[in-house]
Short mmCIF file of C-alpha atoms in Angstrom, two decimals:
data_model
loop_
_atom_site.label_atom_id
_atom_site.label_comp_id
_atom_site.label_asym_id
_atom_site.label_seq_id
_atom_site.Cartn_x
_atom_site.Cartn_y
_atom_site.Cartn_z
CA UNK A 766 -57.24 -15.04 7.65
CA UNK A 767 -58.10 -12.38 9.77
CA UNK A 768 -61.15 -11.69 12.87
CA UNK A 769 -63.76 -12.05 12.34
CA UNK A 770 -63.32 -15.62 11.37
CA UNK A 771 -65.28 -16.96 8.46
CA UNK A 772 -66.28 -20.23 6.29
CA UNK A 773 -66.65 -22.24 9.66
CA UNK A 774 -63.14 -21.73 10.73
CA UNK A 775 -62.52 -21.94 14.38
CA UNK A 776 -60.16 -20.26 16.77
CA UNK A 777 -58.04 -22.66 19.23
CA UNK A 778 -59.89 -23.79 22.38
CA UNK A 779 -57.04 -22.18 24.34
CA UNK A 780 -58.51 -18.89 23.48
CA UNK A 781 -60.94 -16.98 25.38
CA UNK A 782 -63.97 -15.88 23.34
CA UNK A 783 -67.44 -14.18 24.12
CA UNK A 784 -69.53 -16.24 25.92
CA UNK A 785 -73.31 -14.29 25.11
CA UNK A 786 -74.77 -13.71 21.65
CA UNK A 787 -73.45 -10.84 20.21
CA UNK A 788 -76.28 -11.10 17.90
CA UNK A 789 -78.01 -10.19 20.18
CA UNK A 790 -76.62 -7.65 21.90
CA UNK A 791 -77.54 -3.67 22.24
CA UNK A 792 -76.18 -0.56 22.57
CA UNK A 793 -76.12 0.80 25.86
CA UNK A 794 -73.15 2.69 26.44
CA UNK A 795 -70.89 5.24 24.48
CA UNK A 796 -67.49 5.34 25.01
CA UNK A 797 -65.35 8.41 24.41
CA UNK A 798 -61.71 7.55 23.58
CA UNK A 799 -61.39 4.36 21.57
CA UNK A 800 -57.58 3.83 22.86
CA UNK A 801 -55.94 0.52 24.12
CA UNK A 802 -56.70 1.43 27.84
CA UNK A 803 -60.14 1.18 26.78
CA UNK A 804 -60.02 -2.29 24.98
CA UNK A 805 -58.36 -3.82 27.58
CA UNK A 806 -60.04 -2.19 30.81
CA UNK A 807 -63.71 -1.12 30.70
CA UNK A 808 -64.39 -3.46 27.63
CA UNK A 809 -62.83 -6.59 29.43
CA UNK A 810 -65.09 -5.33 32.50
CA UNK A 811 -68.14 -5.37 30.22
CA UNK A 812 -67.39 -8.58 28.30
CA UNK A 813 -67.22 -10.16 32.18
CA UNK A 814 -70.46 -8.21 32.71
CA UNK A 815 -72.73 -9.63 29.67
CA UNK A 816 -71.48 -13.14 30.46
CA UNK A 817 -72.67 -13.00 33.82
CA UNK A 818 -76.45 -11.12 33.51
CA UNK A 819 -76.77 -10.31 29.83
CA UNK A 820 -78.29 -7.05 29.23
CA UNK A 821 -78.91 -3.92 26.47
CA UNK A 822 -74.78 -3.10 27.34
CA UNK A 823 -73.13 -2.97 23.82
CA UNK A 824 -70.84 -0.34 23.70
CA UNK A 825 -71.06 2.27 21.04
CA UNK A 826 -67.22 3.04 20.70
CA UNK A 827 -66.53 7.25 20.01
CA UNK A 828 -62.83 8.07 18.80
CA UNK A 829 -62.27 12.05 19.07
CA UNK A 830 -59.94 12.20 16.48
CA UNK A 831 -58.26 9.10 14.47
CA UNK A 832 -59.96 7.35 12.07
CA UNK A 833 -57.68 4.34 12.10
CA UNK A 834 -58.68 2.27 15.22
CA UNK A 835 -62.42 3.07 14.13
CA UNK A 836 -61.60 1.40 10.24
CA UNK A 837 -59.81 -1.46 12.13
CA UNK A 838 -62.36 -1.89 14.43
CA UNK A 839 -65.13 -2.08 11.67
CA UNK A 840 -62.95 -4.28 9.35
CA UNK A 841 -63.08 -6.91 12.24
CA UNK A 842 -66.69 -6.27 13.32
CA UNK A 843 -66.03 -4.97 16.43
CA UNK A 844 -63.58 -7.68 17.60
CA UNK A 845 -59.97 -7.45 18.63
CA UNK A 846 -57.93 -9.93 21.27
CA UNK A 847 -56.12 -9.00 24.68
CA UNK A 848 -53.62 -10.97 25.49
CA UNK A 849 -52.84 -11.27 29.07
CA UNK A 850 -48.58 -11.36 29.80
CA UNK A 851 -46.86 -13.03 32.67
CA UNK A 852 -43.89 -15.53 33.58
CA UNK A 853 -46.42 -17.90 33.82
CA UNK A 854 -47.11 -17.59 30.28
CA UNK A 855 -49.20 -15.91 27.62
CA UNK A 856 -53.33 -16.64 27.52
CA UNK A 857 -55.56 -15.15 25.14
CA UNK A 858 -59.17 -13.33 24.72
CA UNK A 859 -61.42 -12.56 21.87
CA UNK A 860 -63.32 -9.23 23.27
CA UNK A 861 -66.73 -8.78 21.73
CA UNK A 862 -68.86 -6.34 23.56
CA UNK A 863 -68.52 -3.40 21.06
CA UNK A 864 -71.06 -2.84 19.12
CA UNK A 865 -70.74 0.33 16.83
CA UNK A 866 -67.41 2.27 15.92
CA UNK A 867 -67.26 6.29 14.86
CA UNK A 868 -64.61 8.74 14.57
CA UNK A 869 -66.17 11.95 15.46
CA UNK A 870 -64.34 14.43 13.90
CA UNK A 871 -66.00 12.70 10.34
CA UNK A 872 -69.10 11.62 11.61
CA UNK A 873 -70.53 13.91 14.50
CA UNK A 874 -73.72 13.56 13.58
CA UNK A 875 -73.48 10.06 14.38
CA UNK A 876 -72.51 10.69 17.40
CA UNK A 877 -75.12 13.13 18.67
CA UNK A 878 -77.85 10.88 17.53
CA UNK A 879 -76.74 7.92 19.56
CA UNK A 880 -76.13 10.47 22.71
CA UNK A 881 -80.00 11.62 21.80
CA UNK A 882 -81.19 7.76 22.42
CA UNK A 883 -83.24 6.62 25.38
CA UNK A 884 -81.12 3.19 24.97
CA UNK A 885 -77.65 5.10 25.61
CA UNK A 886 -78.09 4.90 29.24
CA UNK A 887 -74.30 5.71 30.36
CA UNK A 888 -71.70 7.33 28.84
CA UNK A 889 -67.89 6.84 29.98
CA UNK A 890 -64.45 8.37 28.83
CA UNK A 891 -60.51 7.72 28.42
CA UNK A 892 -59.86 10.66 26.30
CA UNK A 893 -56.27 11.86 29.03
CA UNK A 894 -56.33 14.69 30.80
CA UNK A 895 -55.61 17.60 28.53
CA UNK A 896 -58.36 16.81 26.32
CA UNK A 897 -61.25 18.13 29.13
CA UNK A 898 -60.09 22.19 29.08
CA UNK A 899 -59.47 22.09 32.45
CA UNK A 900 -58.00 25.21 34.11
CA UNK A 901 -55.33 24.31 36.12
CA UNK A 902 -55.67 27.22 38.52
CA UNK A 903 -59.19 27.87 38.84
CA UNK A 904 -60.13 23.77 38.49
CA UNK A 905 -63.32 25.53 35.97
CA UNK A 906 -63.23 25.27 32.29
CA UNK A 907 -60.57 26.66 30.46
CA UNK A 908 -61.56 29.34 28.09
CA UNK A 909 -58.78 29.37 25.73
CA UNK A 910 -58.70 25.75 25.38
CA UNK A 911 -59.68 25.54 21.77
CA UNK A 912 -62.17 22.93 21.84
CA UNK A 913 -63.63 24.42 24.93
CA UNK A 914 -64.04 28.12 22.74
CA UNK A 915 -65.18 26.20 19.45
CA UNK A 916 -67.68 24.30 21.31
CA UNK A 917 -69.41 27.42 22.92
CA UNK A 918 -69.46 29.17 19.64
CA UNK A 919 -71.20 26.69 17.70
CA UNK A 920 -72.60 23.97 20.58
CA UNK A 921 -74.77 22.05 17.96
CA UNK A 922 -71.67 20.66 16.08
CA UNK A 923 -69.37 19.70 18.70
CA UNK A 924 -65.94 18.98 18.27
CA UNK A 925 -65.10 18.50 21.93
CA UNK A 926 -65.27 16.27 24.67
CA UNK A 927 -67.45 18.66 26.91
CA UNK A 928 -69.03 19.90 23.78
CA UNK A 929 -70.46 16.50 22.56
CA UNK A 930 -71.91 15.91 26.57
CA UNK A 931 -73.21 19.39 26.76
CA UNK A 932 -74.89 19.21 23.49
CA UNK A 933 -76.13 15.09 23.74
CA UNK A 934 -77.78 16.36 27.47
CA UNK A 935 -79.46 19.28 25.81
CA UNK A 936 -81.11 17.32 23.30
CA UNK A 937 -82.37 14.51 25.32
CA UNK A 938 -83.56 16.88 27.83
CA UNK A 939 -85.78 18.73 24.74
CA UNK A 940 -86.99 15.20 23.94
CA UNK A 941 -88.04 15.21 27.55
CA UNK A 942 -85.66 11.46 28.09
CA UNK A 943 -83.48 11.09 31.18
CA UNK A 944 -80.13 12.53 31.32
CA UNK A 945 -77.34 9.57 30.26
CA UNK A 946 -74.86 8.85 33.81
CA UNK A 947 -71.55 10.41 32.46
CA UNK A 948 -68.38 7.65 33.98
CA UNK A 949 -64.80 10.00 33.67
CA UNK A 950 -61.97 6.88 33.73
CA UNK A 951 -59.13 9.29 33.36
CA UNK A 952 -56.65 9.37 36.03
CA UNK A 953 -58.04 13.18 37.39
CA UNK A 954 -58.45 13.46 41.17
CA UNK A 955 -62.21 13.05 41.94
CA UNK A 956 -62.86 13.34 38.18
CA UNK A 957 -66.65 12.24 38.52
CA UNK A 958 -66.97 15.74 40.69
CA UNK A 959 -64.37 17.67 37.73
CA UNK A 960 -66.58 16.54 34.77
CA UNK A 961 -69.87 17.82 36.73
CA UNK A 962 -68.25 20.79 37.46
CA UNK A 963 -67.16 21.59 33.82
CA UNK A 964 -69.93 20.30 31.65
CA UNK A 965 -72.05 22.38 33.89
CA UNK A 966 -70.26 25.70 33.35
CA UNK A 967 -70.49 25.03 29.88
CA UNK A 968 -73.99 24.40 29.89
CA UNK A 969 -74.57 27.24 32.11
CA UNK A 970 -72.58 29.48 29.48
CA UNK A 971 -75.55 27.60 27.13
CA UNK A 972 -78.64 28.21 28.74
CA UNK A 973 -78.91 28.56 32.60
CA UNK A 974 -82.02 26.09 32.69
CA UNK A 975 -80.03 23.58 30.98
CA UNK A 976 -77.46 23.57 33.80
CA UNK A 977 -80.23 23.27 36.40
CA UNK A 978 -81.30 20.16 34.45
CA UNK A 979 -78.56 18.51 34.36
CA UNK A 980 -77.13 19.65 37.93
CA UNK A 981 -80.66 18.36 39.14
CA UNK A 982 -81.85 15.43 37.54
CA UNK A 983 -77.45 14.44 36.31
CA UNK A 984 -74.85 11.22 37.86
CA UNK A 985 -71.20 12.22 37.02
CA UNK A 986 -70.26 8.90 39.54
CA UNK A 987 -66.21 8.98 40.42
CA UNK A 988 -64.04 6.11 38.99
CA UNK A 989 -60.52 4.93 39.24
CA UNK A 990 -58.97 3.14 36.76
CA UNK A 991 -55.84 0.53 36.28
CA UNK A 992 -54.07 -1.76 34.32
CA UNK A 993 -50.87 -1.89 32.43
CA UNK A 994 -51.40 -1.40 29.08
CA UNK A 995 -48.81 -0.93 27.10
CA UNK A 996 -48.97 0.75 23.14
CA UNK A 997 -49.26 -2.39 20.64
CA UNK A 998 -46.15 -3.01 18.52
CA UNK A 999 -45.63 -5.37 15.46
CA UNK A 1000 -44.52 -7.90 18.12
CA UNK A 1001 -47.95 -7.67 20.02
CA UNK A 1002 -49.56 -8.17 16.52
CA UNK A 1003 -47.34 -11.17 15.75
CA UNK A 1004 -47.66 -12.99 19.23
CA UNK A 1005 -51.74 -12.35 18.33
CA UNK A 1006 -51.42 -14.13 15.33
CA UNK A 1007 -49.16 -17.44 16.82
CA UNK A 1008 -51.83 -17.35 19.55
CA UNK A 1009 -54.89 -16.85 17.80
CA UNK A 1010 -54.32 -18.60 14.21
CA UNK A 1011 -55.49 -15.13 12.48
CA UNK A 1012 -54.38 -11.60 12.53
CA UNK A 1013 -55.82 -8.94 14.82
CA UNK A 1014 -54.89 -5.52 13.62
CA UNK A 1015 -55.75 -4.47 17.25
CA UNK A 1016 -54.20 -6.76 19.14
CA UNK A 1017 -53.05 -5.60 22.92
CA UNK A 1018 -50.67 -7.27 25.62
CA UNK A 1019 -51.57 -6.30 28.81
CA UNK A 1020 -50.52 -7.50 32.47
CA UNK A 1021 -52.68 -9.87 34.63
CA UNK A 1022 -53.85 -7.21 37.30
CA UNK A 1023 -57.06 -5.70 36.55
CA UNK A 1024 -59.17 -2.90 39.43
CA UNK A 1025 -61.87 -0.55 38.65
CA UNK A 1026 -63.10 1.21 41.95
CA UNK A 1027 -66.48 2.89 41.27
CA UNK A 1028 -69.44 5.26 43.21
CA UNK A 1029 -72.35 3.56 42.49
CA UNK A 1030 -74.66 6.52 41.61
CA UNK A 1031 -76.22 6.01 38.24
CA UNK A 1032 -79.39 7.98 36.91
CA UNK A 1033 -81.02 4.32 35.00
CA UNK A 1034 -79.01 1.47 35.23
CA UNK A 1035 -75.36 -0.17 34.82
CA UNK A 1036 -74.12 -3.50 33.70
CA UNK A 1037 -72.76 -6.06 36.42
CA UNK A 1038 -69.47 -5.17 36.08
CA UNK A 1039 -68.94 -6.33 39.59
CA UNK A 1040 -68.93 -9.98 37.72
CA UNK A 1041 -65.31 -8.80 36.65
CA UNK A 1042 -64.49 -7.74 40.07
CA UNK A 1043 -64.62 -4.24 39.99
CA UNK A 1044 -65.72 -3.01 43.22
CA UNK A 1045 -68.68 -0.31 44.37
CA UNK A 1046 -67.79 2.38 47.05
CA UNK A 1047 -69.70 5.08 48.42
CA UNK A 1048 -65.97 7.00 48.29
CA UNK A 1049 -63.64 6.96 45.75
CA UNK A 1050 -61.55 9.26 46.50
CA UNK A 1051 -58.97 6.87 48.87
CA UNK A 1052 -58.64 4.61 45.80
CA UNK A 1053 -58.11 7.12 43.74
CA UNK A 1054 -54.87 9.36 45.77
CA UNK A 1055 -53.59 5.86 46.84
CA UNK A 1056 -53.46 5.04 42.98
CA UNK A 1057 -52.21 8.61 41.50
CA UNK A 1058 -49.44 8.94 44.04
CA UNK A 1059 -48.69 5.48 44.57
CA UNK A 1060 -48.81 4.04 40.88
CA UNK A 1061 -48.82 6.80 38.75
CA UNK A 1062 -46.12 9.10 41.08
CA UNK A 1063 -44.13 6.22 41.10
CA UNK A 1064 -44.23 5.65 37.01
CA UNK A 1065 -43.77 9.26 36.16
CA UNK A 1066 -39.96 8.95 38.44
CA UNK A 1067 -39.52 5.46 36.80
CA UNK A 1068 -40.22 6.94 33.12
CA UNK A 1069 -38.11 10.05 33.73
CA UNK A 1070 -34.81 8.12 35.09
CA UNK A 1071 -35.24 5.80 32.08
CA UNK A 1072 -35.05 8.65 29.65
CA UNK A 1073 -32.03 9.56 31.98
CA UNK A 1074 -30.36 6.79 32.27
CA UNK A 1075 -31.05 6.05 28.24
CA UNK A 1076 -33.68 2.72 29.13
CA UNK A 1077 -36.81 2.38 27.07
CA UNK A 1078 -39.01 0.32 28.95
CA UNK A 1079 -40.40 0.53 32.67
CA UNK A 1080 -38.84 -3.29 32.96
CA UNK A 1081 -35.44 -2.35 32.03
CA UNK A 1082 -35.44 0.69 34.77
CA UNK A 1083 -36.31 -1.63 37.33
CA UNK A 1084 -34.00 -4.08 36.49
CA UNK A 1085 -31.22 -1.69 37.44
CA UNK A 1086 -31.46 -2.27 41.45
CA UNK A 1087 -30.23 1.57 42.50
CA UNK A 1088 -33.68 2.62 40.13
CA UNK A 1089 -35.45 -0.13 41.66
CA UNK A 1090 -34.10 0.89 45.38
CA UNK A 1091 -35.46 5.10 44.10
CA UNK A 1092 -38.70 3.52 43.03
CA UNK A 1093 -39.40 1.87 46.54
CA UNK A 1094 -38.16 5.14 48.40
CA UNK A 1095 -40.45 6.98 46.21
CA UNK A 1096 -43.66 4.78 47.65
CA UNK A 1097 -42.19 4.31 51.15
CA UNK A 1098 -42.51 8.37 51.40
CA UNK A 1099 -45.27 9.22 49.70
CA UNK A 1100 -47.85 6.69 51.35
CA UNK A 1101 -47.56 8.38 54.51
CA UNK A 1102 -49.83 10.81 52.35
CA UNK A 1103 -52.93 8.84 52.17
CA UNK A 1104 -55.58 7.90 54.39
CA UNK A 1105 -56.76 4.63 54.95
CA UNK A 1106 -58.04 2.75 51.83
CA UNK A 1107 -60.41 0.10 52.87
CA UNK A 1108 -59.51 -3.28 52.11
CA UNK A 1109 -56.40 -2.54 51.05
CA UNK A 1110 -53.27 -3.45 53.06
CA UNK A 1111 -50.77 -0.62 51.59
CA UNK A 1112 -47.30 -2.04 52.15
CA UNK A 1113 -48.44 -4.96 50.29
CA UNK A 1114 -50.33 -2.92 47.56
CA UNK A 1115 -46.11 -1.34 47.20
CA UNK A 1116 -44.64 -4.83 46.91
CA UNK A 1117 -47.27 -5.40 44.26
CA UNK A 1118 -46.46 -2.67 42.21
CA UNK A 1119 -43.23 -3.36 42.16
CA UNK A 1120 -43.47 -6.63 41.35
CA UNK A 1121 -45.66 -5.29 38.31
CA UNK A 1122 -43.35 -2.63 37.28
CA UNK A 1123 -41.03 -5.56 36.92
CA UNK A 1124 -43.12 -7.85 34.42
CA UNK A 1125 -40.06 -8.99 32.39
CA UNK A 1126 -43.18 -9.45 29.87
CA UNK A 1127 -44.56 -6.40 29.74
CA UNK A 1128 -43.22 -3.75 26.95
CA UNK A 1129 -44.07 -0.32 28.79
CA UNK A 1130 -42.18 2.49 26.71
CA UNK A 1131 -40.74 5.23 29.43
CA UNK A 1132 -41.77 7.98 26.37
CA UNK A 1133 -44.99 6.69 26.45
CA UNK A 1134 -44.94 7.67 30.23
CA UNK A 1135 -43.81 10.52 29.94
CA UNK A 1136 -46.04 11.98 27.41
CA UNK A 1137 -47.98 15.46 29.01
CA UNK A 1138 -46.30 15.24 32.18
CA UNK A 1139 -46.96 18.80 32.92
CA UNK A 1140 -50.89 18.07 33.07
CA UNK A 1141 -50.15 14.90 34.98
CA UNK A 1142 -47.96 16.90 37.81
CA UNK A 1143 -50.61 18.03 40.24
CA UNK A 1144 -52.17 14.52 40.76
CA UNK A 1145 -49.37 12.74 41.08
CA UNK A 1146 -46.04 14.53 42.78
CA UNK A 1147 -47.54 18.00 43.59
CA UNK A 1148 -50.54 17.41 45.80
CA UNK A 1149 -48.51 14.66 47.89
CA UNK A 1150 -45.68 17.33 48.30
CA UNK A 1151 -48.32 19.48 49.53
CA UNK A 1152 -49.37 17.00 51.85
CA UNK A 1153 -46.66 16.21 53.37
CA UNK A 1154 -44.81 19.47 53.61
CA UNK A 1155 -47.94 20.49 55.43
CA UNK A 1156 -46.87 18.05 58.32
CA UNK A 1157 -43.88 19.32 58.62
CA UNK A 1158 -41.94 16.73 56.73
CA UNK A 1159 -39.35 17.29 53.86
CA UNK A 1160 -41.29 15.36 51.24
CA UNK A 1161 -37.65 14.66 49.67
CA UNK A 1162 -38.75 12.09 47.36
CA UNK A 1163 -41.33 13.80 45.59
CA UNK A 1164 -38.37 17.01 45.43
CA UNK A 1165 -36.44 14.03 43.86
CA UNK A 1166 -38.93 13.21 41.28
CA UNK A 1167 -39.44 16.47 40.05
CA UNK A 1168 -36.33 17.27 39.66
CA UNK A 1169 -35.89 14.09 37.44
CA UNK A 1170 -38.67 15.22 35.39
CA UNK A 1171 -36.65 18.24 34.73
CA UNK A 1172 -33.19 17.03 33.97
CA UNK A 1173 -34.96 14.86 31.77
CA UNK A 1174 -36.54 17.80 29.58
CA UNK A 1175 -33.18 18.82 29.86
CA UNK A 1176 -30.95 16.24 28.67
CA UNK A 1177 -33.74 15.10 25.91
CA UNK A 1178 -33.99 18.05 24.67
CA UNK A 1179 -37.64 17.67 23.75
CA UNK A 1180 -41.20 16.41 25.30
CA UNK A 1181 -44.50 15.75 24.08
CA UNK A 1182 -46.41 18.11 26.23
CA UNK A 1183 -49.67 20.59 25.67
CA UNK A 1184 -47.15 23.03 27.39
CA UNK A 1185 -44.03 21.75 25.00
CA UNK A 1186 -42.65 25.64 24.27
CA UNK A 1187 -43.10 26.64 27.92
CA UNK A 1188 -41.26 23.80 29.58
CA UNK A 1189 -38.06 23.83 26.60
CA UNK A 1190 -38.00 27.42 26.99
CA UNK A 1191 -37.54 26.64 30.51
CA UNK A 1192 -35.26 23.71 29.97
CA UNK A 1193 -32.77 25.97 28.37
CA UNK A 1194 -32.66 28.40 30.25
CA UNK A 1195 -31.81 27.03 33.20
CA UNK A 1196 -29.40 28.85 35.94
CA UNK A 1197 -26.21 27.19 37.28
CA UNK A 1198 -27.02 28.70 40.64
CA UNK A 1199 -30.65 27.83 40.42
CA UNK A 1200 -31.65 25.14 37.89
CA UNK A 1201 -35.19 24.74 38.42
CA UNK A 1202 -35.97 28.39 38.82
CA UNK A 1203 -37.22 28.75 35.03
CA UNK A 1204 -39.61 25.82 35.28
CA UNK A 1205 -40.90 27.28 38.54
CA UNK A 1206 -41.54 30.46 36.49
CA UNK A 1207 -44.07 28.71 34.11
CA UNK A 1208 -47.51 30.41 34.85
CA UNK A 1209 -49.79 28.23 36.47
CA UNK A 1210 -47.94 24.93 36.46
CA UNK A 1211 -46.42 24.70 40.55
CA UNK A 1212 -48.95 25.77 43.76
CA UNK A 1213 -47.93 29.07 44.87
CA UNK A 1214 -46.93 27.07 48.16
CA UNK A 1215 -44.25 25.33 46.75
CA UNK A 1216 -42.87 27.92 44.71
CA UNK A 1217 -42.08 29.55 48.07
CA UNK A 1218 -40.86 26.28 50.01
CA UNK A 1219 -37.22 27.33 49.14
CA UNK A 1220 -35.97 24.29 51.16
CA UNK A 1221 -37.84 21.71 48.84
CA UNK A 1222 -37.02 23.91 45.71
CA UNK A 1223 -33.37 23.55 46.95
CA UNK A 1224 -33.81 19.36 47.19
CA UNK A 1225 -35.71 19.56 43.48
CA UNK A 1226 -32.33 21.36 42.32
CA UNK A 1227 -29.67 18.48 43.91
CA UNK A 1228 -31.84 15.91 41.89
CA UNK A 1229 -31.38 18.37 38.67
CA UNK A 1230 -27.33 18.36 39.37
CA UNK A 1231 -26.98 14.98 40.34
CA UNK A 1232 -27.83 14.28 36.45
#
């Protein structure tokens, strides 16, 4: 038997399961990016929401590409279980707030009419980093990013991320509805104030009034986003199944910590997501740096000296206590980077991570980590280096990390990166005397300031030799 359940059949009272009427329940959200951070972050946030103050906040799930999660996700009408890991034991829940499923590459159409609905009220993403056309240099809209120059050449089939917002805005705007509140959740550095800034560039490429519009009447709120969630495996699907009684095709483990930090600015409306504890600031942005350079710094090093050191999962490298010992260094430095995060007591948010990096439960692949690091750079090493060579300090342990980064490429061999020729090209030709010198050479990838700090270029190349 599989979900939905049928003929009566009941799932075990151990297990979580929607506590509203999905019945009754209507779309009021699209959701770019139908990926396992997804199921297991904003949906869980949602399901809390509808439990709490039920409301018109189905979600209307949008994958880009894939078909497969979209057929799995109709095949079980819209349900799927997270299963929450920890030494304490395993505890399951049936998620039920989606509503609809597309793929969009098959069925824009779809798509646009749903964005072209007064009842779609917000519109949030998880779609990673590369997929926005984002020019690293400028921060604008990258022109030669090809779903950025297909979407401007024919804007009423979109194919894009950008596209399908441009194009969804232009058409409730000719309807004369209000503009949907567009929620970024990818891990981009003030991404609420990114997204405005692109989709408006392509609209203003558009039609000038169009911008205005949406630059006028628009909410492109900043979020940050986390939770463990590592890719599903034939093991997650089998420990759904002992759990559960039935199969879940789209079963996902997960860890117990759960945060969502968001601006409340909203053009009509939002669900309580509060109920599931996520919490409304009128700034974003400390949540956001302490969580990029902190977390996501800190898993990019941890990822890198597993491929290294020949350890798939984040729990195995921090099981090793001299990769352990880098990983606290790492945060130690690097925090003297951030500002003050309200409410949040930082040495203890470190011992927390740590203590979540080491979830002997939790499967977290190190290549799944370490996929598109070059796009993932800036946030998390670079703009900390930045920081704290602008104080006058050696910002060693961010030298350290990059450096791993590279000697990984090297070693491996390979990456999965939008920039995969550049940074192998670079990889093999590195120089004895100056190892890192071709990967500083990449256009566009390293601030101009730190491609003339020879003294931290110097500690990036001890890291390279010392693998």
């Amino acid at each position: 038997m599989t979900l939905p359940l049928s003929n009566g059949a009941q799932l075990p009272q151990t297990v979580r399961q929607p506590g509203y009427d999905r019945t009754a329940l209507k779309p009021g959200i699209l959701h770019f990016g139908l990926g396992a951070f997804h199921r297991a972050h904003q949906a869980v946030f949602t399901q809390r929401a509808l439990q709490s103050a039920f409301g018109p906040w189905g979600i209307v799930a949008v994958n880009l590409r894939s078909t497969e999660p979209v057929q799995a996700l109709e095949a079980q009408d819209g349900l799927y279980s997270v299963t929450v890991r920890s030494e304490a034991g395993d505890r399951s829940e049936v998620i039920g707030a989606t509503v609809d499923w597309i793929c969009a590459a098959t069925d824009g159409a779809r798509v646009l009419d749903y964005l072209s609905r007064a009842e779609i009220r917000i519109v949030t993403m998880t779609v990673s980093e590369k997929a926005y056309g984002l020019d690293p240099v400028t921060g604008g809209l990258d022109l030669s990013h090809p779903a950025v120059a297909a979407d401007l050449k024919t804007p009423s089939t979109p194919s894009g991320i950008l596209g399908f917002l441009v194009e969804g805005l232009s058409r409730r705007r000719n309807a004369g509805l209000k503009p949907f509140t567009v929620l970024c959740c990818d891990n981009l550095p003030s991404n609420g104030k990114v997204i405005r800034r692109l989709v408006l560039e392509m609209a203003e490429r558009r039609d000038p009034s169009l911008a205005a519009w949406v630059s006028e009447e628009g909410a492109f709120p900043c979020s940050m986003v986390d939770r463990i969630v590592p890719a599903a495996t034939d093991e997650t699907r089998a420990r759904a199944a002992r759990l559960l009684g039935v199969e879940d095709r789209l079963a996902l483990d997960t860890e117990p910590f759960l945060q969502w930090v968001i601006e409340d600015d909203f053009v009509d409306g939002r669900p309580a997501w509060e109920a599931g504890g996520a919490i409304f600031a009128e700034d974003v942005e400390p949540y956001e740096n302490m969580k990029l350079r902190l977390l996501n710094g800190t898993h990019t090093l941890l990822a890198h000296l597993g491929i290294l050191n020949g350890l798939d999962y984040i729990r195995d490298v921090m099981a090793v206590p001299e990769l352990e010992a880098k990983a606290r260094a790492h945060m130690e430095e690097v925090v003297a980077t951030l500002d003050p995060v309200p409410g949040i007591d930082l040495p203890a948010y470190i011992d927390q991570l740590l203590a979540r990096f080491s979830n002997p439960t939790i499967a977290h692949r190190t290549i799944q980590i370490s996929l598109d690091t070059t796009q993932k750079l800036p946030q998390r090493l670079l703009s900390p280096a930045l920081d704290a060579l602008a104080k006058g300090e050696e910002a060693g342990a961010t030298a350290y990390a990059v450096g791993v980064w590279m000697a990984a490429v090297r070693q491996r061999g390979d990456c999965d990166d939008p920039r995969r020729a550049e940074v192998l090209e670079a990889a093999t030709r590195m120089d004895t005397d100056d190892p890192s010198a071709s990967f500083f050479a990449i256009p566009g990838l390293f601030p101009p300031r730190l491609v003339e700090a020879r003294a931290w270029r110097d500690r990036v190349n001890a890291a390279i030799r010392a693998f």
